Short mmCIF file of C-alpha atoms and ligand atoms in Angstrom, two decimals:
data_model
loop_
_atom_site.label_atom_id
_atom_site.label_comp_id
_atom_site.label_asym_id
_atom_site.label_seq_id
_atom_site.Cartn_x
_atom_site.Cartn_y
_atom_site.Cartn_z
CA GLN A 1 126.02 86.43 94.93
CA SER A 2 128.96 84.08 95.55
CA PRO A 3 131.21 83.21 92.56
CA THR A 4 130.30 79.55 92.87
CA ASP A 5 126.59 80.17 92.41
CA ASN A 6 125.50 78.76 89.08
CA ALA A 7 122.56 81.04 88.71
CA GLY A 8 121.84 79.74 85.28
CA GLY A 9 124.40 81.98 83.69
CA GLY A 10 127.49 80.34 85.11
CA ARG A 11 130.42 79.27 82.93
CA SER A 12 130.03 75.62 83.83
CA GLY A 13 126.98 74.56 81.83
CA ALA A 14 123.94 75.20 79.68
CA LEU A 15 121.49 77.84 80.78
CA SER A 16 119.13 76.41 83.40
CA PRO A 17 116.50 78.32 85.39
CA PRO A 18 118.05 80.04 88.44
CA PRO A 19 117.15 78.08 91.59
CA PHE A 20 115.30 81.01 93.15
CA VAL A 21 112.66 81.38 90.41
CA GLU A 22 109.68 78.99 90.54
CA ASP A 23 108.11 79.11 87.11
CA LEU A 24 110.30 81.04 84.70
CA GLN A 25 107.73 83.30 82.98
CA ARG A 26 108.93 86.32 81.01
CA ILE A 27 107.85 89.26 83.16
CA ASP A 28 106.46 92.43 81.61
CA VAL A 29 109.62 94.52 81.28
CA ASN A 30 107.70 97.76 80.81
CA PRO A 31 107.20 100.08 83.80
CA PRO A 32 103.76 100.10 85.42
CA ARG A 33 101.00 101.84 83.45
CA GLY A 34 101.33 105.62 83.45
CA THR A 35 104.91 105.59 84.73
CA ARG A 36 108.23 106.17 82.98
CA ASP A 37 111.72 104.73 82.99
CA PHE A 38 114.59 107.17 82.61
CA PRO A 39 117.29 105.46 80.51
CA PRO A 40 120.53 107.48 80.16
CA GLU A 41 119.46 109.90 77.43
CA GLU A 42 116.17 110.73 79.13
CA MET A 43 117.95 110.92 82.49
CA ARG A 44 120.42 113.48 81.10
CA LEU A 45 117.54 115.70 79.99
CA ARG A 46 115.81 115.25 83.34
CA ASN A 47 118.99 116.15 85.22
CA TRP A 48 119.50 119.18 82.98
CA LEU A 49 115.94 120.34 83.73
CA PHE A 50 116.14 119.68 87.46
CA ASN A 51 119.56 121.32 87.72
CA ASN A 52 118.05 124.46 86.21
CA PHE A 53 115.16 124.26 88.69
CA LYS A 54 117.60 123.94 91.59
CA GLU A 55 120.06 126.59 90.36
CA VAL A 56 117.28 129.15 90.01
CA SER A 57 115.90 128.24 93.44
CA CYS A 58 119.37 128.79 94.97
CA LEU A 59 119.77 132.03 92.97
CA PHE A 60 116.69 133.25 94.85
CA GLY A 61 118.07 132.15 98.20
CA PHE A 62 115.69 129.21 98.68
CA GLU A 63 116.56 126.10 100.67
CA GLU A 64 115.84 122.59 99.38
CA VAL A 65 113.44 120.33 101.27
CA ASP A 66 111.77 117.00 100.55
CA PHE A 67 109.09 114.78 102.05
CA PRO A 68 108.00 111.13 101.74
CA VAL A 69 106.28 110.18 98.49
CA LEU A 70 103.92 108.21 100.74
CA GLU A 71 101.78 110.36 103.06
CA SER A 72 98.72 109.87 105.24
CA GLU A 73 95.63 110.07 103.05
CA ALA A 74 94.24 112.61 105.55
CA LEU A 75 96.60 115.23 104.11
CA PHE A 76 94.71 115.27 100.83
CA VAL A 77 91.07 114.53 101.63
CA ARG A 78 89.70 118.00 100.90
CA LYS A 79 85.97 118.11 100.17
CA ALA A 80 85.84 120.78 97.48
CA GLY A 81 85.43 118.41 94.57
CA GLU A 82 88.97 118.77 93.24
CA GLU A 83 90.22 116.49 90.48
CA ILE A 84 93.38 115.96 92.52
CA ARG A 85 91.20 114.35 95.21
CA ASP A 86 89.19 112.25 92.78
CA GLN A 87 92.43 110.85 91.36
CA LEU A 88 94.21 110.26 94.67
CA TYR A 89 96.52 107.23 94.49
CA CYS A 90 95.46 105.96 97.89
CA PHE A 91 95.30 102.55 99.58
CA GLU A 92 95.32 100.80 102.92
CA ASP A 93 98.75 99.60 104.00
CA ARG A 94 99.57 96.40 105.88
CA GLY A 95 99.03 98.26 109.14
CA ASN A 96 95.51 99.14 108.01
CA ARG A 97 96.49 102.80 107.67
CA ARG A 98 94.96 104.90 104.93
CA VAL A 99 97.91 106.23 102.93
CA ALA A 100 98.40 107.93 99.57
CA LEU A 101 101.11 108.61 97.05
CA ARG A 102 101.38 112.40 97.20
CA PRO A 103 99.54 114.14 94.34
CA GLU A 104 101.29 117.46 95.15
CA LEU A 105 103.93 118.76 97.55
CA THR A 106 102.25 121.71 99.27
CA PRO A 107 100.31 119.75 101.95
CA SER A 108 103.52 117.95 102.93
CA LEU A 109 105.26 121.30 103.19
CA ALA A 110 102.44 122.60 105.38
CA ARG A 111 102.71 119.49 107.55
CA LEU A 112 106.44 119.99 108.03
CA VAL A 113 106.02 123.69 108.87
CA ILE A 114 103.45 122.79 111.55
CA GLN A 115 105.66 119.97 112.84
CA LYS A 116 108.65 122.35 113.15
CA GLY A 117 106.41 125.06 114.66
CA LYS A 118 108.13 127.79 116.69
CA SER A 119 111.59 126.41 115.92
CA LEU A 120 111.32 127.95 112.46
CA SER A 121 112.27 131.59 111.89
CA LEU A 122 110.07 133.12 109.25
CA PRO A 123 110.00 133.80 106.43
CA LEU A 124 110.82 130.40 105.05
CA LYS A 125 111.87 130.14 101.41
CA TRP A 126 111.78 126.45 100.54
CA PHE A 127 111.95 124.55 97.28
CA ALA A 128 111.53 120.90 96.31
CA VAL A 129 111.59 118.76 93.20
CA GLY A 130 109.54 115.65 93.86
CA GLN A 131 107.60 112.90 92.12
CA CYS A 132 103.84 113.27 92.43
CA TRP A 133 101.16 110.74 91.59
CA ARG A 134 97.57 110.38 90.49
CA TYR A 135 95.47 107.32 89.83
CA GLU A 136 93.62 108.05 86.66
CA ARG A 137 91.64 105.46 84.76
CA MET A 138 93.97 104.59 81.89
CA THR A 139 91.10 105.23 79.46
CA ARG A 140 92.66 108.65 78.87
CA GLY A 141 96.13 107.09 78.68
CA ARG A 142 97.60 109.94 80.65
CA ARG A 143 100.60 109.56 82.90
CA ARG A 144 100.17 108.71 86.55
CA GLU A 145 103.34 110.32 87.78
CA HIS A 146 105.30 113.46 87.11
CA TYR A 147 108.01 115.45 88.86
CA GLN A 148 107.07 118.84 90.20
CA TRP A 149 109.30 121.76 91.05
CA ASN A 150 107.85 123.79 93.91
CA MET A 151 109.00 127.05 95.45
CA ASP A 152 107.17 128.39 98.50
CA ILE A 153 107.50 131.48 100.67
CA ILE A 154 106.00 130.98 104.13
CA GLY A 155 105.38 133.87 106.50
CA VAL A 156 105.08 136.84 104.11
CA PRO A 157 101.55 138.26 103.78
CA GLU A 158 102.48 140.93 101.24
CA VAL A 159 102.19 140.50 97.48
CA THR A 160 105.96 140.96 97.23
CA ALA A 161 106.13 137.20 97.86
CA GLU A 162 104.02 136.37 94.82
CA ALA A 163 106.00 138.85 92.73
CA GLU A 164 109.22 137.15 93.84
CA ILE A 165 108.17 133.61 92.96
CA ILE A 166 106.84 134.70 89.56
CA SER A 167 110.22 136.35 89.01
CA SER A 168 111.94 133.04 89.83
CA ILE A 169 109.91 131.17 87.20
CA ILE A 170 110.65 133.84 84.58
CA THR A 171 114.35 133.60 85.48
CA PHE A 172 114.10 129.85 84.83
CA PHE A 173 112.40 130.37 81.48
CA LYS A 174 115.02 132.89 80.37
CA ARG A 175 117.84 130.53 81.37
CA ILE A 176 116.57 127.83 79.02
CA GLY A 177 115.83 130.20 76.11
CA ILE A 178 112.10 130.68 76.58
CA THR A 179 111.03 134.32 76.05
CA ALA A 180 107.96 136.46 76.75
CA SER A 181 106.98 135.83 73.12
CA ASP A 182 106.72 132.10 73.87
CA VAL A 183 105.14 132.13 77.32
CA GLY A 184 102.99 134.45 79.44
CA PHE A 185 101.40 134.40 82.89
CA LYS A 186 97.69 134.92 83.44
CA VAL A 187 97.23 136.48 86.84
CA SER A 188 94.15 137.06 88.97
CA SER A 189 93.08 136.84 92.61
CA ARG A 190 90.58 134.59 94.35
CA LYS A 191 89.58 137.75 96.24
CA VAL A 192 87.83 138.86 93.03
CA LEU A 193 85.46 135.90 93.32
CA GLN A 194 85.23 136.33 97.06
CA GLU A 195 84.09 139.94 96.73
CA VAL A 196 81.44 138.97 94.19
CA LEU A 197 80.21 136.02 96.25
CA MET A 198 80.05 138.09 99.42
CA ARG A 199 77.76 140.59 97.66
CA TYR A 200 75.37 137.69 97.06
CA SER A 201 75.76 136.33 100.60
CA ILE A 202 77.30 133.09 99.38
CA PRO A 203 78.61 131.42 102.57
CA GLU A 204 82.42 131.39 103.05
CA GLU A 205 82.47 127.59 103.28
CA SER A 206 81.19 127.33 99.69
CA PHE A 207 84.07 129.43 98.40
CA GLY A 208 86.50 126.58 97.70
CA LYS A 209 83.85 124.50 95.97
CA VAL A 210 82.75 127.44 93.80
CA CYS A 211 86.35 128.06 92.75
CA ILE A 212 86.78 124.42 91.72
CA ILE A 213 83.61 124.58 89.64
CA ILE A 214 84.71 127.79 87.94
CA ASP A 215 88.16 126.34 87.24
CA LYS A 216 86.39 123.89 84.92
CA ILE A 217 84.84 126.70 82.88
CA GLU A 218 86.94 125.90 79.78
CA LYS A 219 86.72 122.13 80.26
CA ILE A 220 82.98 121.44 80.54
CA PRO A 221 79.86 123.02 78.95
CA LEU A 222 78.68 126.32 80.45
CA ASP A 223 75.29 124.78 81.30
CA ASP A 224 77.02 122.18 83.46
CA ILE A 225 78.97 124.96 85.21
CA LYS A 226 75.69 126.73 85.94
CA LYS A 227 74.08 123.53 87.22
CA GLU A 228 77.00 122.82 89.50
CA LEU A 229 77.00 126.40 90.82
CA LYS A 230 73.28 126.18 91.48
CA PHE A 231 73.82 122.88 93.31
CA ALA A 232 76.53 124.61 95.35
CA GLY A 233 73.98 127.23 96.45
CA VAL A 234 74.85 130.03 94.03
CA SER A 235 71.77 131.85 92.71
CA ALA A 236 71.23 132.38 89.00
CA GLU A 237 71.75 136.12 89.50
CA ALA A 238 75.02 135.56 91.36
CA THR A 239 76.11 133.12 88.66
CA GLU A 240 75.47 135.67 85.94
CA LYS A 241 77.49 138.27 87.86
CA LEU A 242 80.30 135.77 88.40
CA LEU A 243 80.45 134.90 84.70
CA GLN A 244 80.45 138.60 83.80
CA VAL A 245 83.36 139.31 86.16
CA LEU A 246 85.30 136.25 84.99
CA SER A 247 85.37 137.57 81.44
CA ILE A 248 87.22 140.74 82.46
CA LYS A 249 90.75 141.05 81.12
CA SER A 250 91.66 144.53 82.38
CA LEU A 251 92.21 145.86 85.91
CA THR A 252 90.56 149.15 84.97
CA LYS A 253 87.38 147.33 83.94
CA LEU A 254 87.54 145.20 87.06
CA GLU A 255 87.80 148.32 89.20
CA GLU A 256 84.69 149.71 87.49
CA ILE A 257 82.77 146.55 88.36
CA LEU A 258 84.11 145.89 91.87
CA GLY A 259 84.88 149.43 92.96
CA GLY A 260 88.39 150.49 93.95
CA THR A 261 88.29 149.79 97.69
CA GLY A 262 88.62 145.98 97.97
CA ASP A 263 91.80 143.98 98.60
CA ALA A 264 91.53 142.21 95.24
CA ILE A 265 92.22 145.37 93.26
CA ALA A 266 94.87 146.57 95.71
CA ASP A 267 96.76 143.28 95.56
CA LEU A 268 96.64 143.10 91.79
CA LYS A 269 97.72 146.71 91.34
CA GLN A 270 100.65 146.12 93.68
CA LEU A 271 101.63 142.96 91.83
CA PHE A 272 101.63 144.68 88.43
CA SER A 273 103.60 147.59 89.87
CA LEU A 274 106.19 145.18 91.30
CA ALA A 275 106.33 143.33 87.99
CA GLU A 276 107.50 146.55 86.41
CA LYS A 277 110.23 146.96 89.03
CA PHE A 278 111.33 143.32 88.56
CA GLY A 279 111.38 143.97 84.83
CA TYR A 280 108.89 141.32 83.75
CA SER A 281 105.76 143.37 82.89
CA GLU A 282 105.76 141.94 79.35
CA TRP A 283 105.35 138.44 80.81
CA ILE A 284 102.12 138.94 82.79
CA GLN A 285 98.54 139.90 82.09
CA PHE A 286 95.40 140.16 84.21
CA ASP A 287 92.78 137.51 83.44
CA ALA A 288 89.87 137.20 85.87
CA SER A 289 89.02 133.72 84.58
CA ILE A 290 92.12 132.27 86.26
CA VAL A 291 91.11 130.55 89.50
CA ARG A 292 93.34 127.39 89.45
CA GLY A 293 92.05 123.97 90.51
CA LEU A 294 93.24 123.76 94.11
CA ALA A 295 90.71 124.65 96.80
CA TYR A 296 93.19 126.17 99.23
CA TYR A 297 94.19 129.27 97.24
CA THR A 298 92.97 132.45 98.94
CA GLY A 299 94.50 135.33 97.02
CA ILE A 300 96.68 135.94 93.96
CA VAL A 301 96.65 132.99 91.54
CA PHE A 302 98.63 132.64 88.34
CA GLU A 303 99.46 130.17 85.60
CA GLY A 304 102.12 130.04 82.93
CA PHE A 305 100.75 129.39 79.43
CA ASP A 306 102.20 128.95 75.96
CA ARG A 307 101.10 131.85 73.77
CA GLU A 308 100.48 129.53 70.79
CA GLY A 309 97.79 127.83 72.89
CA LYS A 310 98.89 124.33 71.91
CA LEU A 311 99.76 123.05 75.38
CA ARG A 312 98.22 122.68 78.80
CA ALA A 313 99.26 125.09 81.57
CA ILE A 314 103.03 124.95 82.07
CA CYS A 315 102.96 125.83 85.77
CA GLY A 316 100.65 127.40 88.32
CA GLY A 317 100.53 128.77 91.80
CA GLY A 318 99.18 131.33 94.21
CA ARG A 319 98.63 132.42 97.77
CA TYR A 320 97.27 129.96 100.34
CA ASP A 321 96.91 131.74 103.68
CA ARG A 322 94.54 129.24 105.31
CA LEU A 323 96.07 125.85 104.50
CA LEU A 324 97.96 125.38 107.74
CA SER A 325 94.88 125.99 109.88
CA THR A 326 93.03 123.25 107.98
CA PHE A 327 95.63 120.87 109.44
CA GLY A 328 95.12 122.25 112.93
CA GLY A 329 98.11 124.56 112.84
CA ASP A 330 98.22 128.30 113.30
CA ASP A 331 97.54 130.15 110.09
CA ILE A 332 100.75 131.37 108.50
CA PRO A 333 100.50 133.29 105.22
CA ALA A 334 102.10 131.41 102.32
CA CYS A 335 102.37 131.31 98.56
CA GLY A 336 104.03 129.02 96.10
CA PHE A 337 103.85 127.29 92.74
CA GLY A 338 104.06 123.87 91.13
CA PHE A 339 105.91 123.33 87.84
CA GLY A 340 105.61 119.91 86.19
CA ASP A 341 108.34 118.17 84.18
CA ALA A 342 106.18 117.18 81.20
CA VAL A 343 104.60 120.23 79.52
CA ILE A 344 107.89 122.17 79.67
CA VAL A 345 109.61 119.42 77.66
CA GLU A 346 106.80 119.52 75.08
CA LEU A 347 107.29 123.32 74.89
CA LEU A 348 111.07 122.98 74.45
CA LYS A 349 110.48 120.49 71.63
CA GLU A 350 108.00 122.89 70.01
CA LYS A 351 110.53 125.72 70.19
CA GLY A 352 113.55 123.63 69.12
CA LEU A 353 115.20 124.37 72.45
CA LEU A 354 115.93 120.85 73.66
CA PRO A 355 119.60 120.83 74.71
CA GLU A 356 122.19 118.50 73.10
CA LEU A 357 123.27 116.38 76.07
CA GLY A 358 125.64 113.64 74.89
CA LEU A 359 127.58 111.43 77.28
CA GLN A 360 131.01 112.98 77.84
CA VAL A 361 133.96 110.99 79.20
CA GLU A 362 137.48 112.43 79.25
CA ASN A 363 139.42 109.17 78.94
CA ILE A 364 138.94 105.64 77.77
CA VAL A 365 141.69 103.38 79.14
CA CYS A 366 142.51 100.07 77.47
CA ALA A 367 145.08 97.33 78.12
CA LEU A 368 146.65 96.14 74.86
CA ASP A 369 147.42 92.78 76.45
CA PRO A 370 145.27 90.73 78.88
CA ASP A 371 148.25 90.58 81.25
CA LEU A 372 148.12 94.40 81.50
CA GLN A 373 144.52 94.62 82.72
CA GLY A 374 145.86 95.33 86.23
CA ALA A 375 148.16 98.04 84.88
CA ALA A 376 145.15 99.58 83.10
CA ALA A 377 143.26 99.63 86.42
CA THR A 378 146.23 101.44 87.99
CA VAL A 379 146.19 104.05 85.21
CA ALA A 380 142.43 104.51 85.58
CA THR A 381 142.82 105.09 89.31
CA ILE A 382 145.59 107.66 88.81
CA LEU A 383 143.40 109.59 86.37
CA ARG A 384 140.28 109.36 88.55
CA GLU A 385 142.20 110.57 91.58
CA LYS A 386 143.10 113.61 89.48
CA GLY A 387 139.39 114.15 88.91
CA GLN A 388 139.39 112.92 85.34
CA SER A 389 136.54 110.70 84.18
CA VAL A 390 137.61 107.30 82.87
CA ASP A 391 135.82 104.55 81.00
CA LEU A 392 138.00 101.52 81.74
CA VAL A 393 137.78 98.72 79.14
CA LEU A 394 137.12 95.69 81.34
CA GLU A 395 137.60 92.87 78.86
CA ASN A 396 140.13 91.87 76.25
CA LYS A 397 138.68 93.64 73.20
CA PRO A 398 140.05 94.31 69.68
CA LEU A 399 141.14 97.90 69.07
CA LYS A 400 138.36 98.34 66.50
CA TRP A 401 135.85 97.70 69.28
CA VAL A 402 137.67 100.17 71.58
CA PHE A 403 137.64 102.94 68.98
CA LYS A 404 133.96 102.34 68.33
CA ARG A 405 133.19 102.60 72.04
CA ALA A 406 135.39 105.71 72.39
CA ALA A 407 133.34 107.40 69.67
CA ARG A 408 130.05 106.33 71.25
CA ILE A 409 130.94 107.69 74.68
CA ASN A 410 132.48 110.78 73.14
CA ALA A 411 135.84 110.23 74.90
CA SER A 412 138.45 112.96 74.48
CA ARG A 413 141.52 110.73 74.94
CA LEU A 414 142.35 107.07 74.39
CA ILE A 415 144.95 105.81 76.89
CA LEU A 416 146.66 102.63 75.62
CA VAL A 417 148.53 100.48 78.12
CA GLY A 418 151.06 98.49 76.09
CA ILE A 419 153.90 96.26 77.31
CA SER A 420 156.80 98.22 75.79
CA GLU A 421 155.56 101.59 77.10
CA TRP A 422 154.62 100.14 80.46
CA GLN A 423 158.12 98.78 80.95
CA LYS A 424 159.32 102.41 80.57
CA GLY A 425 156.69 103.63 83.06
CA MET A 426 154.73 105.18 80.22
CA VAL A 427 151.45 104.83 78.37
CA GLY A 428 150.25 105.74 74.88
CA VAL A 429 147.84 108.68 74.55
CA LYS A 430 145.72 109.38 71.48
CA ILE A 431 143.82 112.69 71.25
CA LEU A 432 140.72 111.44 69.51
CA SER A 433 139.67 114.79 68.01
CA SER A 434 143.00 115.37 66.23
CA GLY A 435 144.34 111.83 66.01
CA GLU A 436 147.61 113.11 67.53
CA GLN A 437 149.37 110.31 69.40
CA HIS A 438 152.30 110.33 71.88
CA GLU A 439 153.71 108.54 74.91
CA ILE A 440 153.65 110.08 78.39
CA LYS A 441 154.81 109.19 81.86
CA LEU A 442 152.14 108.19 84.38
CA ASP A 443 152.69 111.34 86.40
CA GLU A 444 152.08 113.45 83.29
CA LEU A 445 148.61 111.99 82.73
N1 4JN B 501 98.74 115.97 90.62
C1 4JN B 501 99.28 115.26 89.61
C2 4JN B 501 100.01 114.11 89.86
C3 4JN B 501 100.53 113.40 88.79
C4 4JN B 501 100.30 113.87 87.52
BR1 4JN B 501 100.97 112.92 86.04
N2 4JN B 501 99.61 114.97 87.29
C5 4JN B 501 99.11 115.67 88.30
#
């Protein structure tokens, strides 16, 4: 914008429509349906949350990665009947390519691992915090975007990987004041279902679909679950057995039903043993009904829940050993989790744990005379080059206005650039907490 442009707001005349706007209609200033703006206060909370995500990830030795929000639709077109597929925010771009706003991060991670191939030395420990999307009919008024924290370990087949990532989430919870009395983890394994289905000769390719149906067990009537299982080729007898197994809440009972030789029991026993060694036994419990709603899980699955039962799942994850091969890559064992930015904030509100995050500026610098605006800029630069934050008053404002702004931005010091002090190479300093005032030389700032 050149200074001579009179874009309707210039000093020279009455407001007229800017030349580049045809018909000046007031646009809708709200963000698109289901999306959020992050004005400063909300952005401070988001940054606080994400910084905790990232600090915990680094504490566990993970490296940060990211991927495009826009991906090929092909990455997400799984045929297991997942909600995430039904709500895919997909479209055809100007190059007639089928693309989608990512609904989750794991397929992108799998794509990158395949792309990098042999150049990667396993295991990989990667984390990401990224915006994910869904296109849901606004009838339910739910959001269409959220930010997800993901941590994934790629290349470790043992359950130690799942134990490690659960430990990282618990470390996060403890950092922000959430305890085992507030939140727990329900843990199971898809191998439990697999072992039951195999006994009834349910074909392997139905496994993902059956898991997605069972994941809806608390969301739709039991009769509908049974109908959908029947439609998926599961006999009534097998269904009854499945429902019996899903109600089990103890490993001992599960072992009685399944026998003690399968991988499901072995994995779960190892996980609970490791939990004890990590020191988080009080946080986790076995619950066979946990299957999670993503088709690609193949082993341990878990979800974080609020013990008061008021909120939706806080986070969830599990092992996905076959995902890479579905994209044509070699199978590499992997596990990970997704942790959304919405339910956790609801939980923090519930628990009175939202942090106080006011704006904090060290100095507010103000020229006491319009002719000293340049001198004020010099003072601001000196302070900033010393690493001190400065809010520089940019217009000729009355002191009452300056004090009001200083209070609003929570400034520690008011630096006053006045003619008499300036002529001595000094400025006035007021410590706003105590009211103490003195003059100092520029190099003492
Ligand atoms: N997958 C997904 C994406 C966006 C939202 Br909001 N929730 C879930």
